[in-house]
Amino acid sequence: MIANLRNYEPETIEFVVPDSIREKFPPVLFQGSTNVDELIKLVNEHFNATFPESEVTQRLLDEFEISEIREEYCIKQENEVPKRERELLEAIERAKKIKSDAQDRLASIKTEIKDLAAEVKKGTREYHLSSKNTIRFALDGYFLYYSWVNGEFKLVKAEKIPDWDKRSLWAQEDRNRKAMLDLFGIEYPEVERPIDDTEDYGDKFEEDLSDKLPEEEPEDDE
C-alpha cells in the first residue's frame, strides 16, 4: 500500500543514468572512501564544481515499492471503481447535478489508478539530492552530478552542455579534465580553447575595407 512507502527508501539506491553515460564517466568517485566532508574538501581543491540547490534526479523503484504500488491500484480497481459506478447510477435517478458529481469522482479514481500504473511502468521515482553533498562540474561536453549516497560519491545525473554555454566553460572543463587525470588516472580529450570572434571580425573588416579603396593611378613620367 502507498501508506507503507511514506519515508521509505531502498537500502541500495540505483539511479537512472544511461548506459552510454555510465561507460563514459565513472559511476563512483573516490571509491572506498567514507568521509564525505574530506571528499568535499578534496573536490573543492581540485575541481571547479558547484553545489546545486534543490536538484532532482530519478532513481529506480525496488521490488517492494513496485509490489506496494500494484497492491494499491488493484485494491482501488476492485473496491473503489464499482462503488463509484453504483453511486453514478443512483445519482442519475436523483438529479443531473448529483450525476455530474459522481462522474467526476469516477474520473478522479481512474486517473489515480492510471497514474499509479504509469509509475510502475516507468519504473522510476524522483530523488531529491542533498545540496550539501551534491556537486556539479563540467567535463567532456557534459554537466556531471555526483552525490554522496549509500556511503559513496555516485554519478546520479548527466546533462549535455548547451552549445551556447561551452565558450564560457572552457577553463572549468580544462581544469576538471586535469583533475580526473591526476586523481583517478582517467584521461579525457583536451578542450579546444575558444577563438575570440572579435579577432575574426577585425580581420574581415580590414579585408573588406581594402577591397573597397580605389586603386592608386600611376604617375605620368614627364
JSON list of C-alpha atoms in Angstrom, two decimals:
[
{"chain": "A", "resi": 1, "resn": "MET", "atom": "CA", "xyz": [0.00, 0.00, 0.00]},
{"chain": "A", "resi": 2, "resn": "ILE", "atom": "CA", "xyz": [1.07, 3.57, -0.62]},
{"chain": "A", "resi": 3, "resn": "ALA", "atom": "CA", "xyz": [0.96, 4.27, 3.12]},
{"chain": "A", "resi": 4, "resn": "ASN", "atom": "CA", "xyz": [3.82, 1.79, 3.57]},
{"chain": "A", "resi": 5, "resn": "LEU", "atom": "CA", "xyz": [6.03, 3.87, 1.27]},
{"chain": "A", "resi": 6, "resn": "ARG", "atom": "CA", "xyz": [5.93, 7.07, 3.33]},
{"chain": "A", "resi": 7, "resn": "ASN", "atom": "CA", "xyz": [9.53, 7.98, 4.18]},
{"chain": "A", "resi": 8, "resn": "TYR", "atom": "CA", "xyz": [10.64, 4.68, 2.63]},
{"chain": "A", "resi": 9, "resn": "GLU", "atom": "CA", "xyz": [13.97, 4.50, 0.83]},
{"chain": "A", "resi": 10, "resn": "PRO", "atom": "CA", "xyz": [15.63, 1.37, -0.62]},
{"chain": "A", "resi": 11, "resn": "GLU", "atom": "CA", "xyz": [18.70, 0.08, 1.18]},
{"chain": "A", "resi": 12, "resn": "THR", "atom": "CA", "xyz": [20.72, 0.45, -2.02]},
{"chain": "A", "resi": 13, "resn": "ILE", "atom": "CA", "xyz": [19.67, 3.29, -4.30]},
{"chain": "A", "resi": 14, "resn": "GLU", "atom": "CA", "xyz": [20.16, 2.90, -8.04]},
{"chain": "A", "resi": 15, "resn": "PHE", "atom": "CA", "xyz": [19.90, 5.98, -10.23]},
{"chain": "A", "resi": 16, "resn": "VAL", "atom": "CA", "xyz": [18.66, 6.31, -13.80]},
{"chain": "A", "resi": 17, "resn": "VAL", "atom": "CA", "xyz": [21.79, 7.09, -15.79]},
{"chain": "A", "resi": 18, "resn": "PRO", "atom": "CA", "xyz": [22.02, 6.00, -19.47]},
{"chain": "A", "resi": 19, "resn": "ASP", "atom": "CA", "xyz": [24.48, 3.17, -20.19]},
{"chain": "A", "resi": 20, "resn": "SER", "atom": "CA", "xyz": [26.36, 5.39, -22.63]},
{"chain": "A", "resi": 21, "resn": "ILE", "atom": "CA", "xyz": [26.95, 7.89, -19.81]},
{"chain": "A", "resi": 22, "resn": "ARG", "atom": "CA", "xyz": [27.95, 5.17, -17.32]},
{"chain": "A", "resi": 23, "resn": "GLU", "atom": "CA", "xyz": [30.50, 3.84, -19.82]},
{"chain": "A", "resi": 24, "resn": "LYS", "atom": "CA", "xyz": [31.92, 7.32, -20.41]},
{"chain": "A", "resi": 25, "resn": "PHE", "atom": "CA", "xyz": [32.14, 8.54, -16.80]},
{"chain": "A", "resi": 26, "resn": "PRO", "atom": "CA", "xyz": [33.00, 6.74, -13.54]},
{"chain": "A", "resi": 27, "resn": "PRO", "atom": "CA", "xyz": [29.84, 5.69, -11.64]},
{"chain": "A", "resi": 28, "resn": "VAL", "atom": "CA", "xyz": [31.51, 6.42, -8.29]},
{"chain": "A", "resi": 29, "resn": "LEU", "atom": "CA", "xyz": [34.16, 8.96, -7.34]},
{"chain": "A", "resi": 30, "resn": "PHE", "atom": "CA", "xyz": [36.67, 8.19, -4.60]},
{"chain": "A", "resi": 31, "resn": "GLN", "atom": "CA", "xyz": [35.57, 4.54, -4.33]},
{"chain": "A", "resi": 32, "resn": "GLY", "atom": "CA", "xyz": [36.18, 3.13, -0.86]},
{"chain": "A", "resi": 33, "resn": "SER", "atom": "CA", "xyz": [36.29, 6.49, 0.90]},
{"chain": "A", "resi": 34, "resn": "THR", "atom": "CA", "xyz": [33.75, 7.00, 3.70]},
{"chain": "A", "resi": 35, "resn": "ASN", "atom": "CA", "xyz": [34.27, 10.57, 4.93]},
{"chain": "A", "resi": 36, "resn": "VAL", "atom": "CA", "xyz": [32.15, 12.85, 2.75]},
{"chain": "A", "resi": 37, "resn": "ASP", "atom": "CA", "xyz": [33.45, 16.04, 4.40]},
{"chain": "A", "resi": 38, "resn": "GLU", "atom": "CA", "xyz": [37.03, 15.19, 3.46]},
{"chain": "A", "resi": 39, "resn": "LEU", "atom": "CA", "xyz": [35.94, 14.32, -0.07]},
{"chain": "A", "resi": 40, "resn": "ILE", "atom": "CA", "xyz": [34.06, 17.61, -0.48]},
{"chain": "A", "resi": 41, "resn": "LYS", "atom": "CA", "xyz": [37.21, 19.41, 0.64]},
{"chain": "A", "resi": 42, "resn": "LEU", "atom": "CA", "xyz": [39.23, 17.43, -1.92]},
{"chain": "A", "resi": 43, "resn": "VAL", "atom": "CA", "xyz": [36.73, 18.29, -4.65]},
{"chain": "A", "resi": 44, "resn": "ASN", "atom": "CA", "xyz": [36.98, 21.99, -3.82]},
{"chain": "A", "resi": 45, "resn": "GLU", "atom": "CA", "xyz": [40.77, 21.77, -4.06]},
{"chain": "A", "resi": 46, "resn": "HIS", "atom": "CA", "xyz": [40.89, 20.02, -7.44]},
{"chain": "A", "resi": 47, "resn": "PHE", "atom": "CA", "xyz": [37.61, 20.64, -9.27]},
{"chain": "A", "resi": 48, "resn": "ASN", "atom": "CA", "xyz": [35.71, 23.68, -10.44]},
{"chain": "A", "resi": 49, "resn": "ALA", "atom": "CA", "xyz": [32.38, 22.38, -9.13]},
{"chain": "A", "resi": 50, "resn": "THR", "atom": "CA", "xyz": [29.16, 23.89, -7.78]},
{"chain": "A", "resi": 51, "resn": "PHE", "atom": "CA", "xyz": [26.67, 22.73, -5.15]},
{"chain": "A", "resi": 52, "resn": "PRO", "atom": "CA", "xyz": [23.26, 22.79, -6.92]},
{"chain": "A", "resi": 53, "resn": "GLU", "atom": "CA", "xyz": [20.23, 23.73, -4.84]},
{"chain": "A", "resi": 54, "resn": "SER", "atom": "CA", "xyz": [17.04, 21.60, -4.86]},
{"chain": "A", "resi": 55, "resn": "GLU", "atom": "CA", "xyz": [18.33, 19.37, -7.67]},
{"chain": "A", "resi": 56, "resn": "VAL", "atom": "CA", "xyz": [16.18, 16.33, -8.50]},
{"chain": "A", "resi": 57, "resn": "THR", "atom": "CA", "xyz": [17.11, 13.13, -10.32]},
{"chain": "A", "resi": 58, "resn": "GLN", "atom": "CA", "xyz": [15.41, 9.78, -10.99]},
{"chain": "A", "resi": 59, "resn": "ARG", "atom": "CA", "xyz": [16.03, 6.55, -9.08]},
{"chain": "A", "resi": 60, "resn": "LEU", "atom": "CA", "xyz": [14.76, 3.05, -9.77]},
{"chain": "A", "resi": 61, "resn": "LEU", "atom": "CA", "xyz": [11.84, 1.61, -7.84]},
{"chain": "A", "resi": 62, "resn": "ASP", "atom": "CA", "xyz": [12.77, -1.53, -5.94]},
{"chain": "A", "resi": 63, "resn": "GLU", "atom": "CA", "xyz": [10.66, -4.69, -5.79]},
{"chain": "A", "resi": 64, "resn": "PHE", "atom": "CA", "xyz": [9.00, -3.66, -2.51]},
{"chain": "A", "resi": 65, "resn": "GLU", "atom": "CA", "xyz": [7.84, -0.33, -3.94]},
{"chain": "A", "resi": 66, "resn": "ILE", "atom": "CA", "xyz": [6.54, -1.93, -7.13]},
{"chain": "A", "resi": 67, "resn": "SER", "atom": "CA", "xyz": [4.63, -4.54, -5.12]},
{"chain": "A", "resi": 68, "resn": "GLU", "atom": "CA", "xyz": [3.09, -1.93, -2.81]},
{"chain": "A", "resi": 69, "resn": "ILE", "atom": "CA", "xyz": [2.00, 0.34, -5.66]},
{"chain": "A", "resi": 70, "resn": "ARG", "atom": "CA", "xyz": [0.50, -2.56, -7.59]},
{"chain": "A", "resi": 71, "resn": "GLU", "atom": "CA", "xyz": [-1.41, -3.64, -4.50]},
{"chain": "A", "resi": 72, "resn": "GLU", "atom": "CA", "xyz": [-2.72, -0.10, -4.09]},
{"chain": "A", "resi": 73, "resn": "TYR", "atom": "CA", "xyz": [-4.14, 0.27, -7.58]},
{"chain": "A", "resi": 74, "resn": "CYS", "atom": "CA", "xyz": [-5.51, -3.30, -7.64]},
{"chain": "A", "resi": 75, "resn": "ILE", "atom": "CA", "xyz": [-7.47, -2.67, -4.45]},
{"chain": "A", "resi": 76, "resn": "LYS", "atom": "CA", "xyz": [-8.76, 0.62, -5.82]},
{"chain": "A", "resi": 77, "resn": "GLN", "atom": "CA", "xyz": [-9.75, -1.09, -9.06]},
{"chain": "A", "resi": 78, "resn": "GLU", "atom": "CA", "xyz": [-11.61, -3.89, -7.26]},
{"chain": "A", "resi": 79, "resn": "ASN", "atom": "CA", "xyz": [-13.25, -1.88, -4.49]},
{"chain": "A", "resi": 80, "resn": "GLU", "atom": "CA", "xyz": [-13.47, 1.77, -5.41]},
{"chain": "A", "resi": 81, "resn": "VAL", "atom": "CA", "xyz": [-14.40, 1.70, -9.10]},
{"chain": "A", "resi": 82, "resn": "PRO", "atom": "CA", "xyz": [-17.52, -0.49, -8.63]},
{"chain": "A", "resi": 83, "resn": "LYS", "atom": "CA", "xyz": [-18.57, 1.71, -5.72]},
{"chain": "A", "resi": 84, "resn": "ARG", "atom": "CA", "xyz": [-18.26, 4.85, -7.84]},
{"chain": "A", "resi": 85, "resn": "GLU", "atom": "CA", "xyz": [-20.21, 3.18, -10.65]},
{"chain": "A", "resi": 86, "resn": "ARG", "atom": "CA", "xyz": [-23.10, 2.34, -8.29]},
{"chain": "A", "resi": 87, "resn": "GLU", "atom": "CA", "xyz": [-23.09, 5.87, -6.98]},
{"chain": "A", "resi": 88, "resn": "LEU", "atom": "CA", "xyz": [-23.25, 7.11, -10.55]},
{"chain": "A", "resi": 89, "resn": "LEU", "atom": "CA", "xyz": [-26.36, 5.06, -11.34]},
{"chain": "A", "resi": 90, "resn": "GLU", "atom": "CA", "xyz": [-28.09, 6.28, -8.20]},
{"chain": "A", "resi": 91, "resn": "ALA", "atom": "CA", "xyz": [-27.12, 9.85, -8.98]},
{"chain": "A", "resi": 92, "resn": "ILE", "atom": "CA", "xyz": [-28.68, 9.67, -12.44]},
{"chain": "A", "resi": 93, "resn": "GLU", "atom": "CA", "xyz": [-32.02, 8.85, -10.83]},
{"chain": "A", "resi": 94, "resn": "ARG", "atom": "CA", "xyz": [-31.81, 11.63, -8.26]},
{"chain": "A", "resi": 95, "resn": "ALA", "atom": "CA", "xyz": [-30.60, 14.59, -10.27]},
{"chain": "A", "resi": 96, "resn": "LYS", "atom": "CA", "xyz": [-28.34, 15.76, -13.02]},
{"chain": "A", "resi": 97, "resn": "LYS", "atom": "CA", "xyz": [-26.10, 17.59, -10.58]},
{"chain": "A", "resi": 98, "resn": "ILE", "atom": "CA", "xyz": [-25.53, 14.53, -8.45]},
{"chain": "A", "resi": 99, "resn": "LYS", "atom": "CA", "xyz": [-24.83, 12.58, -11.64]},
{"chain": "A", "resi": 100, "resn": "SER", "atom": "CA", "xyz": [-22.18, 15.12, -12.62]},
{"chain": "A", "resi": 101, "resn": "ASP", "atom": "CA", "xyz": [-20.50, 14.96, -9.20]},
{"chain": "A", "resi": 102, "resn": "ALA", "atom": "CA", "xyz": [-20.33, 11.17, -9.28]},
{"chain": "A", "resi": 103, "resn": "GLN", "atom": "CA", "xyz": [-18.84, 11.18, -12.78]},
{"chain": "A", "resi": 104, "resn": "ASP", "atom": "CA", "xyz": [-16.12, 13.49, -11.54]},
{"chain": "A", "resi": 105, "resn": "ARG", "atom": "CA", "xyz": [-15.30, 11.14, -8.66]},
{"chain": "A", "resi": 106, "resn": "LEU", "atom": "CA", "xyz": [-15.16, 8.16, -11.04]},
{"chain": "A", "resi": 107, "resn": "ALA", "atom": "CA", "xyz": [-12.85, 10.03, -13.38]},
{"chain": "A", "resi": 108, "resn": "SER", "atom": "CA", "xyz": [-10.68, 11.02, -10.44]},
{"chain": "A", "resi": 109, "resn": "ILE", "atom": "CA", "xyz": [-10.17, 7.48, -9.16]},
{"chain": "A", "resi": 110, "resn": "LYS", "atom": "CA", "xyz": [-9.48, 6.16, -12.66]},
{"chain": "A", "resi": 111, "resn": "THR", "atom": "CA", "xyz": [-6.92, 8.88, -13.19]},
{"chain": "A", "resi": 112, "resn": "GLU", "atom": "CA", "xyz": [-5.26, 7.95, -9.89]},
{"chain": "A", "resi": 113, "resn": "ILE", "atom": "CA", "xyz": [-5.14, 4.29, -10.93]},
{"chain": "A", "resi": 114, "resn": "LYS", "atom": "CA", "xyz": [-3.74, 5.24, -14.32]},
{"chain": "A", "resi": 115, "resn": "ASP", "atom": "CA", "xyz": [-1.07, 7.40, -12.69]},
{"chain": "A", "resi": 116, "resn": "LEU", "atom": "CA", "xyz": [-0.07, 4.63, -10.29]},
{"chain": "A", "resi": 117, "resn": "ALA", "atom": "CA", "xyz": [0.12, 2.06, -13.09]},
{"chain": "A", "resi": 118, "resn": "ALA", "atom": "CA", "xyz": [2.13, 4.50, -15.20]},
{"chain": "A", "resi": 119, "resn": "GLU", "atom": "CA", "xyz": [4.59, 4.97, -12.34]},
{"chain": "A", "resi": 120, "resn": "VAL", "atom": "CA", "xyz": [5.15, 1.23, -12.12]},
{"chain": "A", "resi": 121, "resn": "LYS", "atom": "CA", "xyz": [5.59, 1.00, -15.90]},
{"chain": "A", "resi": 122, "resn": "LYS", "atom": "CA", "xyz": [8.05, 3.89, -15.87]},
{"chain": "A", "resi": 123, "resn": "GLY", "atom": "CA", "xyz": [9.93, 2.22, -13.04]},
{"chain": "A", "resi": 124, "resn": "THR", "atom": "CA", "xyz": [11.48, 5.39, -11.64]},
{"chain": "A", "resi": 125, "resn": "ARG", "atom": "CA", "xyz": [10.77, 7.96, -8.98]},
{"chain": "A", "resi": 126, "resn": "GLU", "atom": "CA", "xyz": [12.14, 11.43, -8.28]},
{"chain": "A", "resi": 127, "resn": "TYR", "atom": "CA", "xyz": [15.01, 11.54, -5.82]},
{"chain": "A", "resi": 128, "resn": "HIS", "atom": "CA", "xyz": [15.81, 14.86, -4.18]},
{"chain": "A", "resi": 129, "resn": "LEU", "atom": "CA", "xyz": [19.54, 15.41, -3.95]},
{"chain": "A", "resi": 130, "resn": "SER", "atom": "CA", "xyz": [21.26, 16.90, -0.93]},
{"chain": "A", "resi": 131, "resn": "SER", "atom": "CA", "xyz": [22.54, 20.37, -1.80]},
{"chain": "A", "resi": 132, "resn": "LYS", "atom": "CA", "xyz": [25.27, 19.95, 0.82]},
{"chain": "A", "resi": 133, "resn": "ASN", "atom": "CA", "xyz": [26.66, 16.69, -0.56]},
{"chain": "A", "resi": 134, "resn": "THR", "atom": "CA", "xyz": [25.93, 17.06, -4.28]},
{"chain": "A", "resi": 135, "resn": "ILE", "atom": "CA", "xyz": [28.43, 18.52, -6.73]},
{"chain": "A", "resi": 136, "resn": "ARG", "atom": "CA", "xyz": [28.19, 19.52, -10.38]},
{"chain": "A", "resi": 137, "resn": "PHE", "atom": "CA", "xyz": [31.09, 20.09, -12.74]},
{"chain": "A", "resi": 138, "resn": "ALA", "atom": "CA", "xyz": [31.68, 20.35, -16.47]},
{"chain": "A", "resi": 139, "resn": "LEU", "atom": "CA", "xyz": [33.64, 17.60, -18.25]},
{"chain": "A", "resi": 140, "resn": "ASP", "atom": "CA", "xyz": [33.92, 16.49, -21.89]},
{"chain": "A", "resi": 141, "resn": "GLY", "atom": "CA", "xyz": [30.78, 18.30, -23.01]},
{"chain": "A", "resi": 142, "resn": "TYR", "atom": "CA", "xyz": [28.59, 17.31, -20.03]},
{"chain": "A", "resi": 143, "resn": "PHE", "atom": "CA", "xyz": [27.50, 18.71, -16.69]},
{"chain": "A", "resi": 144, "resn": "LEU", "atom": "CA", "xyz": [28.12, 15.80, -14.30]},
{"chain": "A", "resi": 145, "resn": "TYR", "atom": "CA", "xyz": [26.28, 15.48, -10.99]},
{"chain": "A", "resi": 146, "resn": "TYR", "atom": "CA", "xyz": [27.83, 13.38, -8.21]},
{"chain": "A", "resi": 147, "resn": "SER", "atom": "CA", "xyz": [26.09, 12.96, -4.87]},
{"chain": "A", "resi": 148, "resn": "TRP", "atom": "CA", "xyz": [27.00, 11.23, -1.60]},
{"chain": "A", "resi": 149, "resn": "VAL", "atom": "CA", "xyz": [24.50, 8.34, -1.49]},
{"chain": "A", "resi": 150, "resn": "ASN", "atom": "CA", "xyz": [24.82, 4.94, 0.24]},
{"chain": "A", "resi": 151, "resn": "GLY", "atom": "CA", "xyz": [28.27, 5.95, 1.52]},
{"chain": "A", "resi": 152, "resn": "GLU", "atom": "CA", "xyz": [29.64, 6.67, -1.96]},
{"chain": "A", "resi": 153, "resn": "PHE", "atom": "CA", "xyz": [30.04, 9.62, -4.33]},
{"chain": "A", "resi": 154, "resn": "LYS", "atom": "CA", "xyz": [27.73, 8.32, -7.07]},
{"chain": "A", "resi": 155, "resn": "LEU", "atom": "CA", "xyz": [27.19, 9.63, -10.58]},
{"chain": "A", "resi": 156, "resn": "VAL", "atom": "CA", "xyz": [23.49, 10.48, -10.36]},
{"chain": "A", "resi": 157, "resn": "LYS", "atom": "CA", "xyz": [22.84, 12.66, -13.38]},
{"chain": "A", "resi": 158, "resn": "ALA", "atom": "CA", "xyz": [24.44, 13.98, -16.58]},
{"chain": "A", "resi": 159, "resn": "GLU", "atom": "CA", "xyz": [23.34, 16.83, -18.83]},
{"chain": "A", "resi": 160, "resn": "LYS", "atom": "CA", "xyz": [24.74, 17.80, -22.23]},
{"chain": "A", "resi": 161, "resn": "ILE", "atom": "CA", "xyz": [26.28, 21.27, -22.08]},
{"chain": "A", "resi": 162, "resn": "PRO", "atom": "CA", "xyz": [24.41, 23.59, -24.49]},
{"chain": "A", "resi": 163, "resn": "ASP", "atom": "CA", "xyz": [26.49, 24.94, -27.36]},
{"chain": "A", "resi": 164, "resn": "TRP", "atom": "CA", "xyz": [25.86, 28.50, -26.24]},
{"chain": "A", "resi": 165, "resn": "ASP", "atom": "CA", "xyz": [27.36, 27.73, -22.81]},
{"chain": "A", "resi": 166, "resn": "LYS", "atom": "CA", "xyz": [30.50, 25.89, -23.92]},
{"chain": "A", "resi": 167, "resn": "ARG", "atom": "CA", "xyz": [32.64, 29.01, -24.57]},
{"chain": "A", "resi": 168, "resn": "SER", "atom": "CA", "xyz": [32.26, 30.32, -21.02]},
{"chain": "A", "resi": 169, "resn": "LEU", "atom": "CA", "xyz": [33.04, 26.91, -19.51]},
{"chain": "A", "resi": 170, "resn": "TRP", "atom": "CA", "xyz": [36.30, 26.29, -21.35]},
{"chain": "A", "resi": 171, "resn": "ALA", "atom": "CA", "xyz": [38.60, 26.98, -18.37]},
{"chain": "A", "resi": 172, "resn": "GLN", "atom": "CA", "xyz": [36.41, 24.95, -15.99]},
{"chain": "A", "resi": 173, "resn": "GLU", "atom": "CA", "xyz": [36.32, 21.92, -18.29]},
{"chain": "A", "resi": 174, "resn": "ASP", "atom": "CA", "xyz": [40.08, 22.03, -18.77]},
{"chain": "A", "resi": 175, "resn": "ARG", "atom": "CA", "xyz": [40.72, 22.13, -15.04]},
{"chain": "A", "resi": 176, "resn": "ASN", "atom": "CA", "xyz": [38.25, 19.34, -14.36]},
{"chain": "A", "resi": 177, "resn": "ARG", "atom": "CA", "xyz": [39.82, 17.23, -17.12]},
{"chain": "A", "resi": 178, "resn": "LYS", "atom": "CA", "xyz": [43.22, 17.57, -15.43]},
{"chain": "A", "resi": 179, "resn": "ALA", "atom": "CA", "xyz": [41.67, 16.72, -12.04]},
{"chain": "A", "resi": 180, "resn": "MET", "atom": "CA", "xyz": [40.20, 13.46, -13.40]},
{"chain": "A", "resi": 181, "resn": "LEU", "atom": "CA", "xyz": [43.61, 12.51, -14.79]},
{"chain": "A", "resi": 182, "resn": "ASP", "atom": "CA", "xyz": [45.53, 13.45, -11.63]},
{"chain": "A", "resi": 183, "resn": "LEU", "atom": "CA", "xyz": [43.10, 11.89, -9.14]},
{"chain": "A", "resi": 184, "resn": "PHE", "atom": "CA", "xyz": [41.71, 8.87, -10.99]},
{"chain": "A", "resi": 185, "resn": "GLY", "atom": "CA", "xyz": [44.01, 8.29, -13.95]},
{"chain": "A", "resi": 186, "resn": "ILE", "atom": "CA", "xyz": [41.12, 8.77, -16.39]},
{"chain": "A", "resi": 187, "resn": "GLU", "atom": "CA", "xyz": [42.01, 10.77, -19.47]},
{"chain": "A", "resi": 188, "resn": "TYR", "atom": "CA", "xyz": [39.51, 12.81, -21.46]},
{"chain": "A", "resi": 189, "resn": "PRO", "atom": "CA", "xyz": [40.13, 14.75, -24.69]},
{"chain": "A", "resi": 190, "resn": "GLU", "atom": "CA", "xyz": [41.63, 18.20, -24.30]},
{"chain": "A", "resi": 191, "resn": "VAL", "atom": "CA", "xyz": [39.15, 21.03, -24.54]},
{"chain": "A", "resi": 192, "resn": "GLU", "atom": "CA", "xyz": [39.67, 23.26, -27.57]},
{"chain": "A", "resi": 193, "resn": "ARG", "atom": "CA", "xyz": [40.27, 26.84, -26.48]},
{"chain": "A", "resi": 194, "resn": "PRO", "atom": "CA", "xyz": [37.53, 29.07, -27.94]},
{"chain": "A", "resi": 195, "resn": "ILE", "atom": "CA", "xyz": [38.56, 31.61, -30.58]},
{"chain": "A", "resi": 196, "resn": "ASP", "atom": "CA", "xyz": [37.78, 35.25, -29.86]},
{"chain": "A", "resi": 197, "resn": "ASP", "atom": "CA", "xyz": [35.23, 36.20, -32.51]},
{"chain": "A", "resi": 198, "resn": "THR", "atom": "CA", "xyz": [36.26, 39.85, -32.35]},
{"chain": "A", "resi": 199, "resn": "GLU", "atom": "CA", "xyz": [39.62, 38.97, -33.91]},
{"chain": "A", "resi": 200, "resn": "ASP", "atom": "CA", "xyz": [37.89, 37.35, -36.85]},
{"chain": "A", "resi": 201, "resn": "TYR", "atom": "CA", "xyz": [35.58, 40.32, -37.30]},
{"chain": "A", "resi": 202, "resn": "GLY", "atom": "CA", "xyz": [38.53, 42.73, -37.23]},
{"chain": "A", "resi": 203, "resn": "ASP", "atom": "CA", "xyz": [40.45, 40.83, -39.91]},
{"chain": "A", "resi": 204, "resn": "LYS", "atom": "CA", "xyz": [37.38, 40.59, -42.08]},
{"chain": "A", "resi": 205, "resn": "PHE", "atom": "CA", "xyz": [36.70, 44.33, -41.72]},
{"chain": "A", "resi": 206, "resn": "GLU", "atom": "CA", "xyz": [40.24, 45.17, -42.85]},
{"chain": "A", "resi": 207, "resn": "GLU", "atom": "CA", "xyz": [39.93, 42.85, -45.85]},
{"chain": "A", "resi": 208, "resn": "ASP", "atom": "CA", "xyz": [36.57, 44.36, -46.88]},
{"chain": "A", "resi": 209, "resn": "LEU", "atom": "CA", "xyz": [37.91, 47.89, -46.46]},
{"chain": "A", "resi": 210, "resn": "SER", "atom": "CA", "xyz": [40.98, 47.25, -48.61]},
{"chain": "A", "resi": 211, "resn": "ASP", "atom": "CA", "xyz": [38.78, 45.80, -51.36]},
{"chain": "A", "resi": 212, "resn": "LYS", "atom": "CA", "xyz": [36.69, 48.98, -51.47]},
{"chain": "A", "resi": 213, "resn": "LEU", "atom": "CA", "xyz": [39.57, 51.51, -51.56]},
{"chain": "A", "resi": 214, "resn": "PRO", "atom": "CA", "xyz": [40.28, 52.92, -55.08]},
{"chain": "A", "resi": 215, "resn": "GLU", "atom": "CA", "xyz": [43.48, 51.81, -56.70]},
{"chain": "A", "resi": 216, "resn": "GLU", "atom": "CA", "xyz": [46.20, 54.48, -56.98]},
{"chain": "A", "resi": 217, "resn": "GLU", "atom": "CA", "xyz": [46.75, 55.74, -60.55]},
{"chain": "A", "resi": 218, "resn": "PRO", "atom": "CA", "xyz": [50.34, 55.58, -61.77]},
{"chain": "A", "resi": 219, "resn": "GLU", "atom": "CA", "xyz": [52.09, 58.99, -62.11]},
{"chain": "A", "resi": 220, "resn": "ASP", "atom": "CA", "xyz": [52.97, 60.15, -65.64]},
{"chain": "A", "resi": 221, "resn": "ASP", "atom": "CA", "xyz": [56.68, 60.49, -66.29]},
{"chain": "A", "resi": 222, "resn": "GLU", "atom": "CA", "xyz": [57.48, 63.90, -67.77]}
]
